[in-house]
PDB file of C-alpha atoms in Angstrom:
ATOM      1  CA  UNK A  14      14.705 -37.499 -50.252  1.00 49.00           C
ATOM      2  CA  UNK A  15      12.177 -37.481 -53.544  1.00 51.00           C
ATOM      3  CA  UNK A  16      11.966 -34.278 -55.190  1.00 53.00           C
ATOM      4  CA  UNK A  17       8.343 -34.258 -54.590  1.00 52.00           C
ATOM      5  CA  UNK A  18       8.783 -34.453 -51.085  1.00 44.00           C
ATOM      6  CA  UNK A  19      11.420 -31.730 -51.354  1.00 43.00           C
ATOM      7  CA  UNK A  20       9.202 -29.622 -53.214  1.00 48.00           C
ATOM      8  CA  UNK A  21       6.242 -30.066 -50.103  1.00 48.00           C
ATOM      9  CA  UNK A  22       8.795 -28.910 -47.537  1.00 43.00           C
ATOM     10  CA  UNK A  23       9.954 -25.828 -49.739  1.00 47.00           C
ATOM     11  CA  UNK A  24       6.641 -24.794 -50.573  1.00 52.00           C
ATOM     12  CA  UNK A  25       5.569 -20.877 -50.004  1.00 51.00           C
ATOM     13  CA  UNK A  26       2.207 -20.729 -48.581  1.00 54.00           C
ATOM     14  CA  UNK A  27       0.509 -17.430 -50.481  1.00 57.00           C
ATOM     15  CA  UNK A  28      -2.862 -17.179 -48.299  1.00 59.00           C
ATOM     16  CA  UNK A  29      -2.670 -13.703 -47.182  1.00 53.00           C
ATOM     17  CA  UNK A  30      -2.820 -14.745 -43.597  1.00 54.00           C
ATOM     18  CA  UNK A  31      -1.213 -18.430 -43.838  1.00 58.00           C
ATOM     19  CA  UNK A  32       2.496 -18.894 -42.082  1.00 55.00           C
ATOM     20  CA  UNK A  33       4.791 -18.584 -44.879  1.00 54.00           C
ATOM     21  CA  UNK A  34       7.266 -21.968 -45.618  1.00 53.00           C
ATOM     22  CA  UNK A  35       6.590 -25.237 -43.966  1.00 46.00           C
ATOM     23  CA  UNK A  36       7.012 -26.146 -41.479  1.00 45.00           C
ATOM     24  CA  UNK A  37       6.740 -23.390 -39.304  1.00 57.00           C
ATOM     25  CA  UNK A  38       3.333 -22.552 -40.281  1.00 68.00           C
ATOM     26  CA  UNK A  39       3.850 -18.608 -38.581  1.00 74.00           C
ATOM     27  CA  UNK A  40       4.254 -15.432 -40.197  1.00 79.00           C
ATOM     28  CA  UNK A  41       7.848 -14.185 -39.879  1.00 80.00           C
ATOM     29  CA  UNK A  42       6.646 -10.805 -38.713  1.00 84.00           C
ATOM     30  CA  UNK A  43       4.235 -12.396 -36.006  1.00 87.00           C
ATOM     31  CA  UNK A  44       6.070 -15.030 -35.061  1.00 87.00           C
ATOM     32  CA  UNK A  45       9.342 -11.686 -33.978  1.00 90.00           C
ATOM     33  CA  UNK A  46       6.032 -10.285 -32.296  1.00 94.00           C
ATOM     34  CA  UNK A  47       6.026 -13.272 -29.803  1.00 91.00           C
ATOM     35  CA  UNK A  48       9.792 -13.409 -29.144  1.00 93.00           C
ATOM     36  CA  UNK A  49       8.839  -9.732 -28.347  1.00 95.00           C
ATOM     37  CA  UNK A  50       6.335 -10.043 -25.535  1.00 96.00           C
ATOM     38  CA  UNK A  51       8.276 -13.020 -24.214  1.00 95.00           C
ATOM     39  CA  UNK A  52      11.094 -10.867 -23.449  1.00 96.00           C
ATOM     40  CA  UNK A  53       9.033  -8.648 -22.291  1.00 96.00           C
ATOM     41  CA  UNK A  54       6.927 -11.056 -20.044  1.00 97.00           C
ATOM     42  CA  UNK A  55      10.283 -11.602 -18.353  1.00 97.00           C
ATOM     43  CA  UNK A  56      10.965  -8.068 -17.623  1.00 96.00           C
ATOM     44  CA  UNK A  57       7.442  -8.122 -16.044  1.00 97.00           C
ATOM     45  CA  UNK A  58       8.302 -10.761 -14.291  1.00 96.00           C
ATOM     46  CA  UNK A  59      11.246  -9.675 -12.768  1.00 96.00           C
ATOM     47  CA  UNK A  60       9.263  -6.430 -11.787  1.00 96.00           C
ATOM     48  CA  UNK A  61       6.769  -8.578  -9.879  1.00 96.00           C
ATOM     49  CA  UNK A  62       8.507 -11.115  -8.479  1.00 96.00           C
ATOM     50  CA  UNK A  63      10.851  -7.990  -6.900  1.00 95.00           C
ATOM     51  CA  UNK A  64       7.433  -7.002  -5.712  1.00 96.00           C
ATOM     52  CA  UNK A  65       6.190 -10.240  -4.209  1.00 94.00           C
ATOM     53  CA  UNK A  66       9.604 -11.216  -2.703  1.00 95.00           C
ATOM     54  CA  UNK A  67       9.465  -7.105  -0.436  1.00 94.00           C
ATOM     55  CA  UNK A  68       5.848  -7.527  -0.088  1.00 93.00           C
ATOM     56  CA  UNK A  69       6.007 -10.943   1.717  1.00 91.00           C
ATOM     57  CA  UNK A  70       9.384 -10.655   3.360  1.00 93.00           C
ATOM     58  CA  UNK A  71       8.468  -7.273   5.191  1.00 91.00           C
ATOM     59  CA  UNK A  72       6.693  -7.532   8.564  1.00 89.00           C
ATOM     60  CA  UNK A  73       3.754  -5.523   7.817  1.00 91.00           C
ATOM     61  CA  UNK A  74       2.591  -3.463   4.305  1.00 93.00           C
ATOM     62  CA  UNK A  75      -0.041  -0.622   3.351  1.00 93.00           C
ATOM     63  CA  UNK A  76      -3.387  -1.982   3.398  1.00 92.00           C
ATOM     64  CA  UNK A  77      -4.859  -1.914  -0.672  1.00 92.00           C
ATOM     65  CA  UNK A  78      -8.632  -1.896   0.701  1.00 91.00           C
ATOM     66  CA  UNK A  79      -7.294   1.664   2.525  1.00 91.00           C
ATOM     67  CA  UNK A  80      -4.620   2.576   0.541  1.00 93.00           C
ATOM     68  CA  UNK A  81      -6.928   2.423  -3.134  1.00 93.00           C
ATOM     69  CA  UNK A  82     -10.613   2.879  -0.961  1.00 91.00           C
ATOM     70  CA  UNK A  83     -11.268   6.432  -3.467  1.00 90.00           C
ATOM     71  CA  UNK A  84     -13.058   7.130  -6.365  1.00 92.00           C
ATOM     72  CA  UNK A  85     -11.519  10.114  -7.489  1.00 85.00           C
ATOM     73  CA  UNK A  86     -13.749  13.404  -7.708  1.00 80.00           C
ATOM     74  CA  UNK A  87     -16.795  11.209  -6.679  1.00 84.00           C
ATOM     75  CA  UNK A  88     -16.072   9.049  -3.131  1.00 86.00           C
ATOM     76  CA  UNK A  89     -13.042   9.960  -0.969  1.00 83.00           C
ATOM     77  CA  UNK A  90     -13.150   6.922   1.082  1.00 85.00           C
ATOM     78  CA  UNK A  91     -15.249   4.070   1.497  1.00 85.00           C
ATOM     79  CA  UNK A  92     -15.109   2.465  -1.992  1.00 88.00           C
ATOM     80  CA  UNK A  93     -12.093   0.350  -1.660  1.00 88.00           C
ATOM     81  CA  UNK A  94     -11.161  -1.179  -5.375  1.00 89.00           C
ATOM     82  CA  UNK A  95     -13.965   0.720  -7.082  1.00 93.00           C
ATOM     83  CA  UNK A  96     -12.079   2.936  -9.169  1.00 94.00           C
ATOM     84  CA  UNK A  97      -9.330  -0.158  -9.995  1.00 94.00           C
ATOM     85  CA  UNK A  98     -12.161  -2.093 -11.115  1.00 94.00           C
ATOM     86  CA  UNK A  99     -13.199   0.259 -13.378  1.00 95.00           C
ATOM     87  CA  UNK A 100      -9.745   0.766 -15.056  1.00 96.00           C
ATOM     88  CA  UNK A 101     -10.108  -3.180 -15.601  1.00 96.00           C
ATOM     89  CA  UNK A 102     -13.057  -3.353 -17.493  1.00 97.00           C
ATOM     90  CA  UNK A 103     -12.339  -0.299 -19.408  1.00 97.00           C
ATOM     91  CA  UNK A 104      -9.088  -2.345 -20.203  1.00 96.00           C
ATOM     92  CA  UNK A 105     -10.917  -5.737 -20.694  1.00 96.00           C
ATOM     93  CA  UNK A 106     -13.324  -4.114 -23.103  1.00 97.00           C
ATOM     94  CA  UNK A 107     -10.529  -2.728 -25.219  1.00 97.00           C
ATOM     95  CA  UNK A 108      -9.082  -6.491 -25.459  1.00 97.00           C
ATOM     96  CA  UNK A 109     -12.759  -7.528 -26.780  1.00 97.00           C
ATOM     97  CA  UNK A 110     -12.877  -4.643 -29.375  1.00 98.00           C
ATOM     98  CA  UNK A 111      -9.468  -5.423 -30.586  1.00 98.00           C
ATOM     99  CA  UNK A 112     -10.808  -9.300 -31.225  1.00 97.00           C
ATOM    100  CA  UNK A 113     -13.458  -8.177 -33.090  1.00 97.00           C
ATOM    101  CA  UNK A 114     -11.199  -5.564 -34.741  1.00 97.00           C
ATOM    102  CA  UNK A 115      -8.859  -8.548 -35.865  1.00 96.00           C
ATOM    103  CA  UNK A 116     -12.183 -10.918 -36.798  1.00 96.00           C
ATOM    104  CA  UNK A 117     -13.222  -7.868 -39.034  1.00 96.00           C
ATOM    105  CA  UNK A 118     -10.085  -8.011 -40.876  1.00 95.00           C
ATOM    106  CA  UNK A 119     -10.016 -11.594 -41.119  1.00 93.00           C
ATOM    107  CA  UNK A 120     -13.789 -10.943 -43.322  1.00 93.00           C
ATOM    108  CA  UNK A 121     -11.651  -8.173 -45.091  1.00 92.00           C
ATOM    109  CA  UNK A 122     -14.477  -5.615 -43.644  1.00 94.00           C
ATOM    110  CA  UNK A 123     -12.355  -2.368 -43.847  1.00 95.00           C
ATOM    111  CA  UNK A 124     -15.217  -0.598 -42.216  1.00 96.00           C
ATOM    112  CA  UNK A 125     -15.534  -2.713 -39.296  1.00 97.00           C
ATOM    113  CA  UNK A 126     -12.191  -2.668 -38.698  1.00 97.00           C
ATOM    114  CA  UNK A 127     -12.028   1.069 -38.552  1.00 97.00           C
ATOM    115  CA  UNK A 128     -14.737   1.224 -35.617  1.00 97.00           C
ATOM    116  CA  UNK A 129     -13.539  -1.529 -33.594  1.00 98.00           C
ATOM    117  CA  UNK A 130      -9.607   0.242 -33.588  1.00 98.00           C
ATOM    118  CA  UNK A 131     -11.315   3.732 -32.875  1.00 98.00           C
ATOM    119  CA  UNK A 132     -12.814   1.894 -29.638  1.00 98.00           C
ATOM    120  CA  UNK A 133      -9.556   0.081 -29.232  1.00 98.00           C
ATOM    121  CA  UNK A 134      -8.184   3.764 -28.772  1.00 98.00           C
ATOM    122  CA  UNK A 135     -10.625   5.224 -26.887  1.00 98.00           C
ATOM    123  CA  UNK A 136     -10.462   2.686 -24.334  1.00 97.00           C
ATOM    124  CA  UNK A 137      -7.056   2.894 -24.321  1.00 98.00           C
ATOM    125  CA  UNK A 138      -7.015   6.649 -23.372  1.00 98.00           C
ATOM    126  CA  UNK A 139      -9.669   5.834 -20.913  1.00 97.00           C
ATOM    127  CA  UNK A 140      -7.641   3.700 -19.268  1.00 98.00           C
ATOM    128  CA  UNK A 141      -4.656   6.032 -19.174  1.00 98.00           C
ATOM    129  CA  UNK A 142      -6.797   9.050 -17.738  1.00 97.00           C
ATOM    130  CA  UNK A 143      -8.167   6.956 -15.291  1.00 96.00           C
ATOM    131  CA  UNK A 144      -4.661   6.038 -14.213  1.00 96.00           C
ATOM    132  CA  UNK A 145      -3.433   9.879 -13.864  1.00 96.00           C
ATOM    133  CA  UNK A 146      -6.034  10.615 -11.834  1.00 95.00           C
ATOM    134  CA  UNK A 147      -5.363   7.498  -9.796  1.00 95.00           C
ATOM    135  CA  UNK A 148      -1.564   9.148  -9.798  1.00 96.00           C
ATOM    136  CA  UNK A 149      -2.843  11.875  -8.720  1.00 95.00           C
ATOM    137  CA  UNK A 150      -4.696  11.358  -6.075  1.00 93.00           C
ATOM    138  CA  UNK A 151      -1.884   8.998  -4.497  1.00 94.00           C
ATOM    139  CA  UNK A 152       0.555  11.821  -4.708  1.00 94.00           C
ATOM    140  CA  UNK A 153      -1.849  14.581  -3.072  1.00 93.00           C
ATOM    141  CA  UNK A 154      -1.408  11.897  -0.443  1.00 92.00           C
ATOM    142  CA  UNK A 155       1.902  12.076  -0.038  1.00 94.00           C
ATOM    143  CA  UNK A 156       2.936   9.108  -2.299  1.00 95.00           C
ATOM    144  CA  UNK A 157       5.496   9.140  -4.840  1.00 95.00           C
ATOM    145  CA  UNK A 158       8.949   7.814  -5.895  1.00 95.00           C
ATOM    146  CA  UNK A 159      10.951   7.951  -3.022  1.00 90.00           C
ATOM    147  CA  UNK A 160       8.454  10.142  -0.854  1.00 93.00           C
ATOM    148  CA  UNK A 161       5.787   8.518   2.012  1.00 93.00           C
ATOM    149  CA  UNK A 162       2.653  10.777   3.588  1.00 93.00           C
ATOM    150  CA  UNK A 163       3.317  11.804   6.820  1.00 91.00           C
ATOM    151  CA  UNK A 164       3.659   9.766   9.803  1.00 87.00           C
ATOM    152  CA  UNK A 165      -0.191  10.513  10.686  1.00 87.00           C
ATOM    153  CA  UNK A 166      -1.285   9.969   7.165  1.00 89.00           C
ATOM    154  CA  UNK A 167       1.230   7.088   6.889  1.00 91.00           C
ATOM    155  CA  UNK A 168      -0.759   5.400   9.865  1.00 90.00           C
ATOM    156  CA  UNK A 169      -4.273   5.627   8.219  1.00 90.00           C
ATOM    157  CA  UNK A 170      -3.296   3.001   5.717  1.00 92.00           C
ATOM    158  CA  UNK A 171      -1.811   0.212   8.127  1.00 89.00           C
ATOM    159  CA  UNK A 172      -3.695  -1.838  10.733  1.00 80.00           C
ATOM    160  CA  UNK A 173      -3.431  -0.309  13.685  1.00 74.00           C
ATOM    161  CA  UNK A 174      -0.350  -1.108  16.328  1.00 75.00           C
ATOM    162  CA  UNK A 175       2.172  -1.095  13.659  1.00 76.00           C
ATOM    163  CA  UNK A 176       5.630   0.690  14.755  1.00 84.00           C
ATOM    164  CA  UNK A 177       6.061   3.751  13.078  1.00 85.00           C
ATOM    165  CA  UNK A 178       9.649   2.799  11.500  1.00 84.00           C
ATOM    166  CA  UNK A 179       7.984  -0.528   9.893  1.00 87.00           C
ATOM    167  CA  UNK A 180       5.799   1.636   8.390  1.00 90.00           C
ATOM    168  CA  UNK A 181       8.175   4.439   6.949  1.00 92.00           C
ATOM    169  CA  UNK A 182      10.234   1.087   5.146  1.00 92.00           C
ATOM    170  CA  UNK A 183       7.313  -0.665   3.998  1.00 93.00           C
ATOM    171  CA  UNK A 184       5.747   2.460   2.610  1.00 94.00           C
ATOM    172  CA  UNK A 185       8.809   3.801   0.835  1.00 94.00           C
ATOM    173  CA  UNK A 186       9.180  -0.085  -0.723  1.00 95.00           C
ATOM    174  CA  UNK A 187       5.164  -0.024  -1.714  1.00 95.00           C
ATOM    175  CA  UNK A 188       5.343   3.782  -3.216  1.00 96.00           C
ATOM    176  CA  UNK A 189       8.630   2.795  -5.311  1.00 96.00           C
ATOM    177  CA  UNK A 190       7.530  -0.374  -6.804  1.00 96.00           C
ATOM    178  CA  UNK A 191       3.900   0.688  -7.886  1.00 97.00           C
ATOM    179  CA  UNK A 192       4.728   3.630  -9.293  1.00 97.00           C
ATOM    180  CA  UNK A 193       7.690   1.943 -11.278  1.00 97.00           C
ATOM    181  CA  UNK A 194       5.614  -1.175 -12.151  1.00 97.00           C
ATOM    182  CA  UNK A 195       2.205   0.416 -12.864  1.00 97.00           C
ATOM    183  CA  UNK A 196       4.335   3.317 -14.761  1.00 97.00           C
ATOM    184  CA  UNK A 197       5.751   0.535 -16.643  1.00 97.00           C
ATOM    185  CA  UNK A 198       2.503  -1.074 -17.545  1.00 97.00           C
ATOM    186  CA  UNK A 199       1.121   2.560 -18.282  1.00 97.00           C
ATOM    187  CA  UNK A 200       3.761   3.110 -20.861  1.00 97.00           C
ATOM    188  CA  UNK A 201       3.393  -0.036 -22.503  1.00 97.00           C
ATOM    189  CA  UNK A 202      -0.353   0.845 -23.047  1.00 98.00           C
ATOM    190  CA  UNK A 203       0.189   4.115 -24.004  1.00 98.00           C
ATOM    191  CA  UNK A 204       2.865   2.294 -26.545  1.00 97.00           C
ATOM    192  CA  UNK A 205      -0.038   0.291 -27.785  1.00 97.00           C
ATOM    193  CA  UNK A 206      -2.650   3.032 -28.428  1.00 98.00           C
ATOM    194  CA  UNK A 207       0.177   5.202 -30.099  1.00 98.00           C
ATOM    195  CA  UNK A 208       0.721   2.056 -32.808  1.00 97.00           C
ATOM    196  CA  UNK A 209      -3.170   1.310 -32.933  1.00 98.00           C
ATOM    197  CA  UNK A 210      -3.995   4.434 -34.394  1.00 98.00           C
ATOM    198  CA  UNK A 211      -0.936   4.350 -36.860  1.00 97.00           C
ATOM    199  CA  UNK A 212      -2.768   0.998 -37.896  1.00 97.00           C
ATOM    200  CA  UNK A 213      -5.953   2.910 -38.066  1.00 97.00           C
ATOM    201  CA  UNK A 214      -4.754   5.312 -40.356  1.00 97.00           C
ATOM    202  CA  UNK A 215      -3.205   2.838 -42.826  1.00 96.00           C
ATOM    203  CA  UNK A 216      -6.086   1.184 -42.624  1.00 96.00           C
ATOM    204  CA  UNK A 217      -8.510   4.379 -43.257  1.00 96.00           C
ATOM    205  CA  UNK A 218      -5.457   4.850 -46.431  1.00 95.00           C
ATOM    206  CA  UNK A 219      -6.727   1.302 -47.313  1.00 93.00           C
ATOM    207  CA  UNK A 220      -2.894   0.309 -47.029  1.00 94.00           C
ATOM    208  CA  UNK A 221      -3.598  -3.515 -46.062  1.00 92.00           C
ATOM    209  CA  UNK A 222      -6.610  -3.888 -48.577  1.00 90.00           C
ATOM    210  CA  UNK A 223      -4.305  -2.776 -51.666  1.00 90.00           C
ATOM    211  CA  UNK A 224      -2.036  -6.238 -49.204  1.00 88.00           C
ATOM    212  CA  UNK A 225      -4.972  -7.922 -49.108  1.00 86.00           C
ATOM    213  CA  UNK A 226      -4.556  -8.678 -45.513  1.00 88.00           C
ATOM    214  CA  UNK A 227      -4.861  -7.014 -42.106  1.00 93.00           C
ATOM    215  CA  UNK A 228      -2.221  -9.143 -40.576  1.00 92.00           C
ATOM    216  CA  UNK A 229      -0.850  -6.065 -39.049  1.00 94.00           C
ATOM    217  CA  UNK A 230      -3.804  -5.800 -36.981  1.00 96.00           C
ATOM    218  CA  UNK A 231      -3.751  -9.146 -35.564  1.00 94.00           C
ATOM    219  CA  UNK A 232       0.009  -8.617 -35.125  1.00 95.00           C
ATOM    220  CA  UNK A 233      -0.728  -5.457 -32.750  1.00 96.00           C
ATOM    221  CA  UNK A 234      -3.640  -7.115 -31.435  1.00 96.00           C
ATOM    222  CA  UNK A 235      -0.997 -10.067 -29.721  1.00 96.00           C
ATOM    223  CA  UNK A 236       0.457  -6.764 -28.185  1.00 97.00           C
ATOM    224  CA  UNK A 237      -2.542  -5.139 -26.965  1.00 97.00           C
ATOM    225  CA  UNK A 238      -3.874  -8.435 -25.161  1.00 97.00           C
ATOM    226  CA  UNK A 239      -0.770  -8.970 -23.548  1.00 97.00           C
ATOM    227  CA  UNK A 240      -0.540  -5.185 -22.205  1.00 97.00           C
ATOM    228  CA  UNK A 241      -4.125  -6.535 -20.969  1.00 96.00           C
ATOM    229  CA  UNK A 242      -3.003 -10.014 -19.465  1.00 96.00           C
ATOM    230  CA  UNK A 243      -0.264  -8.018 -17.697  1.00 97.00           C
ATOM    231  CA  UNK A 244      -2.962  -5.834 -15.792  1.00 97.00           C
ATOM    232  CA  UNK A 245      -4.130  -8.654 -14.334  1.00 95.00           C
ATOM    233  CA  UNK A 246      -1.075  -9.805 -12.292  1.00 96.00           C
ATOM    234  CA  UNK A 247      -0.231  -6.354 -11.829  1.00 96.00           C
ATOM    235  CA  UNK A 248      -4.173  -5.592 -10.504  1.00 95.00           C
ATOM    236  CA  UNK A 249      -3.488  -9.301  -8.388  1.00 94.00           C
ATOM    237  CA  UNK A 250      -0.606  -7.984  -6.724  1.00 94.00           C
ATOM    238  CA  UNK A 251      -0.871  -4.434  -5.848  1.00 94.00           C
ATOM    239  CA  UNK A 252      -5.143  -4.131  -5.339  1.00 94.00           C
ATOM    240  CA  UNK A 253      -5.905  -7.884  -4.159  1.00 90.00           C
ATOM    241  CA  UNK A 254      -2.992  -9.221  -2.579  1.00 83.00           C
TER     242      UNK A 254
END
């Protein structure tokens, strides 16, 4: 091998946002951040396919359109997936601001960065409040970890005809595995608006200018839009499906 040859495949890239030695081409830090969520996408995984292997293998299961048909402190029935769909676009519009967030740093706008992580957050915890009072209203229901309404409660949220000890399994199964899975989810995006504004404040210290790069923020911003992508399968499974 020529030494000039040798010398192209040993070369450091210095860009403040370029991958580091050839020929990789990906940031050490970010490139751990993606063995990260794929571990993580498995744990999901196994959560949902759990999930989807009960849901499909038990004779009959809660209804979503009457089981999530609330709007809590507005609409106590009629509004079937309302209140979900809300959470979603809450949660959507977080992933946008965190783009733009990332794009910000990328222009080395320190300002712009600020406001678009401050909305990160706030959607965040609007997300998170939306699910405790989703919680909430579940469990003034009668729903919780091991723990099913009563049987005339229980009833309202099947199709009618369906014996009463299919519907004492299949509701213990579906109040177990949301609260676990969504809980799950919840933590994760509680997780990611705890580390968001830890990257705020470094960045309000000016902590990656004095770097020279926000790479941090596009490093959290890989977690935040996979706590986003999750939602989705997790929304497709419990509130569609």
């Amino acid at each position: 091998m020529s030494t000039a040859v040798a010398q192209q495949i040993d070369e450091i890239k210095t860009t403040p946002w370029a991958g580091g030695k050839s020929p990789f081409e990906v940031e050490y830090g970010k490139m751990m951040m993606w063995f990260f969520l794929l571990s993580d996408a498995f744990t999901f995984s196994s959560l949902l396919i759990s999930y989807g292997a009960l849901r499909f293998s038990a004779p009959v299961w809660p209804a979503p359109s009457l089981v999530f048909q609330s709007f809590p402190g507005l609409i106590e029935h009629g509004a079937p997936l309302v209140f979900v769909g809300l959470m979603t676009l809450i949660l959507i519009l977080s992933s946008v601001t965190m783009v733009l967030a990332v794009e910000a740093g990328h222009r080395n706008s320190k300002r712009e960065v600020v406001i678009w992580m401050l909305l990160t957050v706030v959607g965040g915890f609007m997300f998170l409040g939306c699910q405790a009072l989703e919680w909430t209203h579940l469990h003034s229901e009668g729903f919780w970890w091991s723990s099913i309404p009563k049987a005339e409660t229980l009833q309202e949220f099947f199709k009618s005809g369906v014996p009463v000890s299919q519907q004492n399994m299949s509701g213990h199964q579906f109040a177990n595995l949301f609260f676990t899975i969504t809980g799950f989810h919840g933590f994760h995006v509680f997780t990611g608006v705890i580390i968001n504004i830890i990257i705020t404040v470094n960045v309000l210290m000016g902590t990656y200018e004095k770097r020279g790069s926000y790479l941090m923020v596009e490093k959290v911003g890989l977690y935040w839009h996979f706590v986003d992508l999750v939602w989705v399968f997790v929304f497709t499974f419990f509130y569609l499906v």
